[in-house]
PDB file of C-alpha atoms in Angstrom:
ATOM      1  CA  UNK A 203     -32.232  76.882 171.035  1.00 62.00           C
ATOM      2  CA  UNK A 204     -34.088  78.884 172.780  1.00 60.00           C
ATOM      3  CA  UNK A 205     -33.037  81.489 175.974  1.00 92.00           C
ATOM      4  CA  UNK A 206     -35.722  83.018 176.547  1.00 95.00           C
ATOM      5  CA  UNK A 207     -39.178  81.883 176.583  1.00 96.00           C
ATOM      6  CA  UNK A 208     -42.420  83.285 177.278  1.00 96.00           C
ATOM      7  CA  UNK A 209     -45.720  81.842 177.724  1.00 93.00           C
ATOM      8  CA  UNK A 210     -48.912  82.438 176.837  1.00 94.00           C
ATOM      9  CA  UNK A 211     -47.702  83.167 173.505  1.00 94.00           C
ATOM     10  CA  UNK A 212     -50.781  85.058 173.371  1.00 96.00           C
ATOM     11  CA  UNK A 213     -53.514  85.468 175.622  1.00 96.00           C
ATOM     12  CA  UNK A 214     -57.422  86.564 175.509  1.00 96.00           C
ATOM     13  CA  UNK A 215     -58.298  87.551 178.924  1.00 94.00           C
ATOM     14  CA  UNK A 216     -60.710  89.859 180.402  1.00 95.00           C
ATOM     15  CA  UNK A 217     -62.034  93.121 181.261  1.00 95.00           C
ATOM     16  CA  UNK A 218     -60.549  93.009 185.431  1.00 95.00           C
ATOM     17  CA  UNK A 219     -60.305  89.372 185.169  1.00 96.00           C
ATOM     18  CA  UNK A 220     -56.350  89.620 186.497  1.00 96.00           C
ATOM     19  CA  UNK A 221     -54.018  87.828 184.530  1.00 96.00           C
ATOM     20  CA  UNK A 222     -50.281  86.384 184.616  1.00 97.00           C
ATOM     21  CA  UNK A 223     -47.843  86.240 182.087  1.00 97.00           C
ATOM     22  CA  UNK A 224     -44.155  83.696 182.430  1.00 97.00           C
ATOM     23  CA  UNK A 225     -41.085  83.507 181.635  1.00 97.00           C
ATOM     24  CA  UNK A 226     -38.035  81.711 181.443  1.00 97.00           C
ATOM     25  CA  UNK A 227     -34.522  82.028 180.809  1.00 97.00           C
ATOM     26  CA  UNK A 228     -31.730  79.212 180.551  1.00 95.00           C
ATOM     27  CA  UNK A 229     -29.003  81.792 180.361  1.00 93.00           C
ATOM     28  CA  UNK A 230     -28.891  82.411 184.021  1.00 92.00           C
ATOM     29  CA  UNK A 231     -28.417  86.115 183.781  1.00 92.00           C
ATOM     30  CA  UNK A 232     -28.458  88.131 186.708  1.00 91.00           C
ATOM     31  CA  UNK A 233     -31.542  90.915 185.146  1.00 92.00           C
ATOM     32  CA  UNK A 234     -34.551  90.050 183.978  1.00 94.00           C
ATOM     33  CA  UNK A 235     -36.470  92.588 182.687  1.00 94.00           C
ATOM     34  CA  UNK A 236     -40.085  93.095 181.549  1.00 96.00           C
ATOM     35  CA  UNK A 237     -41.068  95.555 178.842  1.00 96.00           C
ATOM     36  CA  UNK A 238     -44.929  97.278 177.028  1.00 96.00           C
ATOM     37  CA  UNK A 239     -45.192  96.765 173.637  1.00 95.00           C
ATOM     38  CA  UNK A 240     -47.708  98.673 171.909  1.00 93.00           C
ATOM     39  CA  UNK A 241     -49.147  98.650 168.149  1.00 85.00           C
ATOM     40  CA  UNK A 242     -45.737 100.296 165.811  1.00 76.00           C
ATOM     41  CA  UNK A 243     -43.844 101.877 168.976  1.00 87.00           C
ATOM     42  CA  UNK A 244     -41.056 100.907 171.818  1.00 89.00           C
ATOM     43  CA  UNK A 245     -41.046  99.118 173.828  1.00 92.00           C
ATOM     44  CA  UNK A 246     -41.862 100.037 176.902  1.00 92.00           C
ATOM     45  CA  UNK A 247     -39.799  99.190 180.043  1.00 91.00           C
ATOM     46  CA  UNK A 248     -42.607  98.528 183.186  1.00 95.00           C
ATOM     47  CA  UNK A 249     -39.515  97.238 185.422  1.00 92.00           C
ATOM     48  CA  UNK A 250     -35.973  94.995 186.560  1.00 92.00           C
ATOM     49  CA  UNK A 251     -35.317  92.751 188.959  1.00 94.00           C
ATOM     50  CA  UNK A 252     -31.305  92.513 189.753  1.00 91.00           C
ATOM     51  CA  UNK A 253     -31.044  88.816 191.582  1.00 91.00           C
ATOM     52  CA  UNK A 254     -33.795  89.532 193.057  1.00 92.00           C
ATOM     53  CA  UNK A 255     -33.524  93.543 193.884  1.00 92.00           C
ATOM     54  CA  UNK A 256     -36.988  95.173 191.628  1.00 93.00           C
ATOM     55  CA  UNK A 257     -36.708  97.788 190.129  1.00 91.00           C
ATOM     56  CA  UNK A 258     -39.792  99.395 189.290  1.00 92.00           C
ATOM     57  CA  UNK A 259     -39.723 101.762 186.198  1.00 90.00           C
ATOM     58  CA  UNK A 260     -41.999 105.759 187.936  1.00 89.00           C
ATOM     59  CA  UNK A 261     -44.112 106.257 185.750  1.00 91.00           C
ATOM     60  CA  UNK A 262     -45.265 102.134 185.918  1.00 94.00           C
ATOM     61  CA  UNK A 263     -49.704 101.944 186.619  1.00 94.00           C
ATOM     62  CA  UNK A 264     -50.112 100.440 190.483  1.00 93.00           C
ATOM     63  CA  UNK A 265     -51.773  97.724 188.205  1.00 94.00           C
ATOM     64  CA  UNK A 266     -49.072  95.861 186.924  1.00 97.00           C
ATOM     65  CA  UNK A 267     -47.048  93.599 189.801  1.00 96.00           C
ATOM     66  CA  UNK A 268     -43.790  90.985 189.252  1.00 96.00           C
ATOM     67  CA  UNK A 269     -42.288  88.557 190.771  1.00 96.00           C
ATOM     68  CA  UNK A 270     -38.743  86.051 190.163  1.00 96.00           C
ATOM     69  CA  UNK A 271     -38.662  83.065 192.603  1.00 95.00           C
ATOM     70  CA  UNK A 272     -35.342  82.500 191.179  1.00 94.00           C
ATOM     71  CA  UNK A 273     -32.869  83.166 188.787  1.00 93.00           C
ATOM     72  CA  UNK A 274     -34.654  81.163 185.976  1.00 95.00           C
ATOM     73  CA  UNK A 275     -38.503  82.607 185.931  1.00 96.00           C
ATOM     74  CA  UNK A 276     -40.034  85.684 186.835  1.00 97.00           C
ATOM     75  CA  UNK A 277     -44.117  87.072 186.057  1.00 97.00           C
ATOM     76  CA  UNK A 278     -45.609  89.156 185.206  1.00 97.00           C
ATOM     77  CA  UNK A 279     -49.004  90.264 186.652  1.00 97.00           C
ATOM     78  CA  UNK A 280     -51.686  92.431 185.775  1.00 97.00           C
ATOM     79  CA  UNK A 281     -54.266  93.108 188.774  1.00 96.00           C
ATOM     80  CA  UNK A 282     -57.071  94.373 186.448  1.00 95.00           C
ATOM     81  CA  UNK A 283     -56.319  94.716 183.209  1.00 96.00           C
ATOM     82  CA  UNK A 284     -58.809  97.604 181.395  1.00 95.00           C
ATOM     83  CA  UNK A 285     -58.685  97.739 177.171  1.00 94.00           C
ATOM     84  CA  UNK A 286     -55.460 100.346 177.421  1.00 94.00           C
ATOM     85  CA  UNK A 287     -53.315  96.931 178.771  1.00 96.00           C
ATOM     86  CA  UNK A 288     -54.016  95.309 175.317  1.00 96.00           C
ATOM     87  CA  UNK A 289     -50.720  94.714 174.193  1.00 96.00           C
ATOM     88  CA  UNK A 290     -47.413  92.589 173.383  1.00 96.00           C
ATOM     89  CA  UNK A 291     -45.133  92.050 177.464  1.00 97.00           C
ATOM     90  CA  UNK A 292     -41.681  91.172 176.265  1.00 96.00           C
ATOM     91  CA  UNK A 293     -39.650  89.976 178.321  1.00 97.00           C
ATOM     92  CA  UNK A 294     -35.289  90.148 178.347  1.00 95.00           C
ATOM     93  CA  UNK A 295     -32.605  89.189 180.537  1.00 94.00           C
ATOM     94  CA  UNK A 296     -29.323  90.450 180.136  1.00 90.00           C
ATOM     95  CA  UNK A 297     -26.180  90.514 182.183  1.00 86.00           C
ATOM     96  CA  UNK A 298     -24.329  92.613 185.176  1.00 79.00           C
ATOM     97  CA  UNK A 299     -23.870  96.069 182.964  1.00 71.00           C
ATOM     98  CA  UNK A 300     -20.661  97.938 184.512  1.00 66.00           C
ATOM     99  CA  UNK A 301     -18.954 100.979 183.137  1.00 61.00           C
ATOM    100  CA  UNK A 302     -16.683  98.514 181.574  1.00 61.00           C
ATOM    101  CA  UNK A 303     -18.967  96.676 179.737  1.00 65.00           C
ATOM    102  CA  UNK A 304     -22.523  97.683 178.603  1.00 70.00           C
ATOM    103  CA  UNK A 305     -23.601  94.191 177.894  1.00 80.00           C
ATOM    104  CA  UNK A 306     -26.422  93.227 175.161  1.00 85.00           C
ATOM    105  CA  UNK A 307     -30.414  92.199 176.742  1.00 89.00           C
ATOM    106  CA  UNK A 308     -32.175  88.951 175.066  1.00 92.00           C
ATOM    107  CA  UNK A 309     -35.708  89.701 174.129  1.00 94.00           C
ATOM    108  CA  UNK A 310     -38.218  86.954 174.127  1.00 95.00           C
ATOM    109  CA  UNK A 311     -40.925  86.200 172.428  1.00 93.00           C
ATOM    110  CA  UNK A 312     -44.021  87.796 173.608  1.00 95.00           C
ATOM    111  CA  UNK A 313     -46.804  87.681 175.276  1.00 97.00           C
ATOM    112  CA  UNK A 314     -49.376  89.228 172.914  1.00 96.00           C
ATOM    113  CA  UNK A 315     -52.295  90.712 175.381  1.00 96.00           C
ATOM    114  CA  UNK A 316     -56.105  90.710 174.177  1.00 96.00           C
ATOM    115  CA  UNK A 317     -58.543  92.330 176.941  1.00 95.00           C
ATOM    116  CA  UNK A 318     -62.307  91.004 175.959  1.00 92.00           C
TER     117      UNK A 318
ATOM    118  CA  UNK B 156     -33.627 112.670 179.482  1.00 75.00           C
ATOM    119  CA  UNK B 157     -31.667 110.966 176.574  1.00 78.00           C
ATOM    120  CA  UNK B 158     -33.652 110.617 173.281  1.00 85.00           C
ATOM    121  CA  UNK B 159     -32.700 108.339 170.659  1.00 90.00           C
ATOM    122  CA  UNK B 160     -34.878 109.363 166.639  1.00 94.00           C
ATOM    123  CA  UNK B 161     -34.077 106.683 163.741  1.00 96.00           C
ATOM    124  CA  UNK B 162     -35.045 108.172 160.390  1.00 95.00           C
ATOM    125  CA  UNK B 163     -36.781 107.702 158.665  1.00 96.00           C
ATOM    126  CA  UNK B 164     -39.851 105.869 160.148  1.00 94.00           C
ATOM    127  CA  UNK B 165     -41.360 103.817 157.456  1.00 95.00           C
ATOM    128  CA  UNK B 166     -39.640 102.513 153.900  1.00 96.00           C
ATOM    129  CA  UNK B 167     -40.901 100.261 151.561  1.00 97.00           C
ATOM    130  CA  UNK B 168     -38.780  99.477 148.602  1.00 96.00           C
ATOM    131  CA  UNK B 169     -38.522  96.361 146.106  1.00 97.00           C
ATOM    132  CA  UNK B 170     -36.737  93.531 146.516  1.00 97.00           C
ATOM    133  CA  UNK B 171     -32.980  94.673 145.732  1.00 97.00           C
ATOM    134  CA  UNK B 172     -32.724  97.976 146.731  1.00 97.00           C
ATOM    135  CA  UNK B 173     -29.815  99.032 148.885  1.00 97.00           C
ATOM    136  CA  UNK B 174     -31.511 101.067 152.026  1.00 97.00           C
ATOM    137  CA  UNK B 175     -29.832 102.794 154.557  1.00 97.00           C
ATOM    138  CA  UNK B 176     -31.673 103.440 158.183  1.00 97.00           C
ATOM    139  CA  UNK B 177     -30.074 105.806 161.141  1.00 97.00           C
ATOM    140  CA  UNK B 178     -30.173 106.566 164.424  1.00 96.00           C
ATOM    141  CA  UNK B 179     -29.157 110.014 165.754  1.00 95.00           C
ATOM    142  CA  UNK B 180     -29.472 110.860 170.395  1.00 91.00           C
ATOM    143  CA  UNK B 181     -29.181 113.274 171.697  1.00 89.00           C
ATOM    144  CA  UNK B 182     -26.289 112.726 173.535  1.00 87.00           C
ATOM    145  CA  UNK B 183     -23.715 109.715 173.799  1.00 87.00           C
ATOM    146  CA  UNK B 184     -23.732 106.468 173.590  1.00 85.00           C
ATOM    147  CA  UNK B 185     -22.961 104.080 176.967  1.00 82.00           C
ATOM    148  CA  UNK B 186     -23.176 101.791 173.426  1.00 86.00           C
ATOM    149  CA  UNK B 187     -25.436 101.466 170.518  1.00 90.00           C
ATOM    150  CA  UNK B 188     -28.089  98.367 169.829  1.00 93.00           C
ATOM    151  CA  UNK B 189     -29.444  97.417 166.561  1.00 96.00           C
ATOM    152  CA  UNK B 190     -32.620  95.176 166.384  1.00 96.00           C
ATOM    153  CA  UNK B 191     -34.998  93.318 164.205  1.00 96.00           C
ATOM    154  CA  UNK B 192     -38.372  92.663 165.033  1.00 94.00           C
ATOM    155  CA  UNK B 193     -41.133  90.776 162.920  1.00 91.00           C
ATOM    156  CA  UNK B 194     -44.018  91.341 163.086  1.00 86.00           C
ATOM    157  CA  UNK B 195     -45.136  88.765 166.014  1.00 85.00           C
ATOM    158  CA  UNK B 196     -42.241  88.374 167.609  1.00 90.00           C
ATOM    159  CA  UNK B 197     -39.374  89.523 169.883  1.00 92.00           C
ATOM    160  CA  UNK B 198     -36.941  92.343 169.219  1.00 93.00           C
ATOM    161  CA  UNK B 199     -33.656  89.758 168.246  1.00 93.00           C
ATOM    162  CA  UNK B 200     -30.065  91.885 168.833  1.00 93.00           C
ATOM    163  CA  UNK B 201     -28.247  92.022 165.395  1.00 95.00           C
ATOM    164  CA  UNK B 202     -25.066  94.050 166.942  1.00 94.00           C
ATOM    165  CA  UNK B 203     -23.303  96.097 169.446  1.00 90.00           C
ATOM    166  CA  UNK B 204     -20.770  98.578 168.856  1.00 89.00           C
ATOM    167  CA  UNK B 205     -18.935 100.723 170.975  1.00 86.00           C
ATOM    168  CA  UNK B 206     -15.973 102.552 169.678  1.00 88.00           C
ATOM    169  CA  UNK B 207     -16.335 105.376 167.982  1.00 89.00           C
ATOM    170  CA  UNK B 208     -15.882 105.491 164.288  1.00 92.00           C
ATOM    171  CA  UNK B 209     -16.423 101.452 164.253  1.00 93.00           C
ATOM    172  CA  UNK B 210     -17.481  99.219 161.935  1.00 96.00           C
ATOM    173  CA  UNK B 211     -19.101  96.758 161.457  1.00 95.00           C
ATOM    174  CA  UNK B 212     -20.625  93.887 158.765  1.00 96.00           C
ATOM    175  CA  UNK B 213     -23.432  91.694 159.185  1.00 94.00           C
ATOM    176  CA  UNK B 214     -23.397  90.040 155.425  1.00 95.00           C
ATOM    177  CA  UNK B 215     -25.189  92.221 153.721  1.00 97.00           C
ATOM    178  CA  UNK B 216     -25.399  94.393 156.747  1.00 97.00           C
ATOM    179  CA  UNK B 217     -22.404  96.751 157.748  1.00 97.00           C
ATOM    180  CA  UNK B 218     -22.947  99.346 160.708  1.00 96.00           C
ATOM    181  CA  UNK B 219     -21.071 102.669 161.165  1.00 96.00           C
ATOM    182  CA  UNK B 220     -21.176 103.493 164.591  1.00 94.00           C
ATOM    183  CA  UNK B 221     -20.195 107.748 164.588  1.00 93.00           C
ATOM    184  CA  UNK B 222     -16.785 109.661 165.028  1.00 92.00           C
ATOM    185  CA  UNK B 223     -18.743 111.297 168.139  1.00 92.00           C
ATOM    186  CA  UNK B 224     -20.568 108.263 169.905  1.00 91.00           C
ATOM    187  CA  UNK B 225     -23.677 110.201 169.148  1.00 92.00           C
ATOM    188  CA  UNK B 226     -24.601 109.039 165.486  1.00 94.00           C
ATOM    189  CA  UNK B 227     -24.978 105.488 163.677  1.00 96.00           C
ATOM    190  CA  UNK B 228     -26.488 103.940 160.584  1.00 97.00           C
ATOM    191  CA  UNK B 229     -27.656 100.336 159.200  1.00 97.00           C
ATOM    192  CA  UNK B 230     -26.686 100.289 155.443  1.00 97.00           C
ATOM    193  CA  UNK B 231     -28.442  96.226 154.068  1.00 97.00           C
ATOM    194  CA  UNK B 232     -26.965  95.818 150.810  1.00 97.00           C
ATOM    195  CA  UNK B 233     -29.875  93.993 148.457  1.00 97.00           C
ATOM    196  CA  UNK B 234     -32.711  93.868 150.264  1.00 97.00           C
ATOM    197  CA  UNK B 235     -34.204  91.011 150.337  1.00 97.00           C
ATOM    198  CA  UNK B 236     -38.506  90.555 151.796  1.00 95.00           C
ATOM    199  CA  UNK B 237     -36.671  88.428 154.431  1.00 94.00           C
ATOM    200  CA  UNK B 238     -35.585  92.239 156.188  1.00 96.00           C
ATOM    201  CA  UNK B 239     -38.592  93.443 156.493  1.00 95.00           C
ATOM    202  CA  UNK B 240     -38.906  94.325 160.139  1.00 95.00           C
ATOM    203  CA  UNK B 241     -39.158  96.687 162.444  1.00 95.00           C
ATOM    204  CA  UNK B 242     -35.235  97.970 163.249  1.00 97.00           C
ATOM    205  CA  UNK B 243     -34.629  99.361 167.256  1.00 96.00           C
ATOM    206  CA  UNK B 244     -31.859 101.044 168.021  1.00 95.00           C
ATOM    207  CA  UNK B 245     -30.982 100.862 171.617  1.00 93.00           C
ATOM    208  CA  UNK B 246     -28.852 102.666 174.502  1.00 89.00           C
ATOM    209  CA  UNK B 247     -27.144 100.610 176.797  1.00 81.00           C
ATOM    210  CA  UNK B 248     -26.851 102.286 180.368  1.00 68.00           C
ATOM    211  CA  UNK B 249     -26.162 100.227 183.580  1.00 59.00           C
ATOM    212  CA  UNK B 250     -29.843  98.850 183.853  1.00 63.00           C
ATOM    213  CA  UNK B 251     -32.062 100.352 181.468  1.00 73.00           C
ATOM    214  CA  UNK B 252     -32.086 100.233 177.487  1.00 82.00           C
ATOM    215  CA  UNK B 253     -33.218 103.835 176.426  1.00 86.00           C
ATOM    216  CA  UNK B 254     -34.541 102.713 173.068  1.00 90.00           C
ATOM    217  CA  UNK B 255     -34.059 104.126 169.063  1.00 92.00           C
ATOM    218  CA  UNK B 256     -38.121 105.597 167.980  1.00 91.00           C
ATOM    219  CA  UNK B 257     -37.929 102.891 165.240  1.00 94.00           C
ATOM    220  CA  UNK B 258     -37.881 102.199 161.518  1.00 96.00           C
ATOM    221  CA  UNK B 259     -40.026  99.642 160.376  1.00 95.00           C
ATOM    222  CA  UNK B 260     -39.445  98.426 157.105  1.00 96.00           C
ATOM    223  CA  UNK B 261     -40.912  96.459 154.342  1.00 96.00           C
ATOM    224  CA  UNK B 262     -39.624  94.844 151.294  1.00 96.00           C
ATOM    225  CA  UNK B 263     -41.489  93.991 148.094  1.00 96.00           C
ATOM    226  CA  UNK B 264     -40.841  90.637 146.190  1.00 94.00           C
TER     227      UNK B 264
END
């Protein structure tokens, strides 16, 4: 059963044309994450939501925004994609980790974004 | 800043061979996850280890966590072509994962 679902699997957009990627989850996890992964590299965290609290990584470009309208859905908006933004974008979810219990993250299959 | 180094970076072996990949941290792990990522898909969680010295087995995969909780190894017995993929270790902090540099494994038929 798919638990973290990303749509679309493949997205092609034009240079500078806004694009939105979506993620939904059936796990009812509090925390949702967006990662960027370039070829053969480890995923790079862009931002995460703890419930509705948004947390941006310091080095995430302003070009990247996110929305989480409810527990189940989270969106990644790229306002003006450049050629360097071509990558796999991964969504992940987890329960809240505590000092005594670190929770693993569960990933979707990703959206591969190409820029023309 | 914690750094997770994985070795080797690339590994190509024949089906049926055994292999071991390593993950070394510059500081003590909070807890360690191992993931496998196949081309075009998201990482899939293989195991979580928390206790120093812990050993976990998942069919042909054996995961070891160092006594000092700064290193881990993943051993695959009798590799199969389906084991091909990117193997990532990660340390989970309260919210944030730190991923290792990855080992890209190719198992040849």
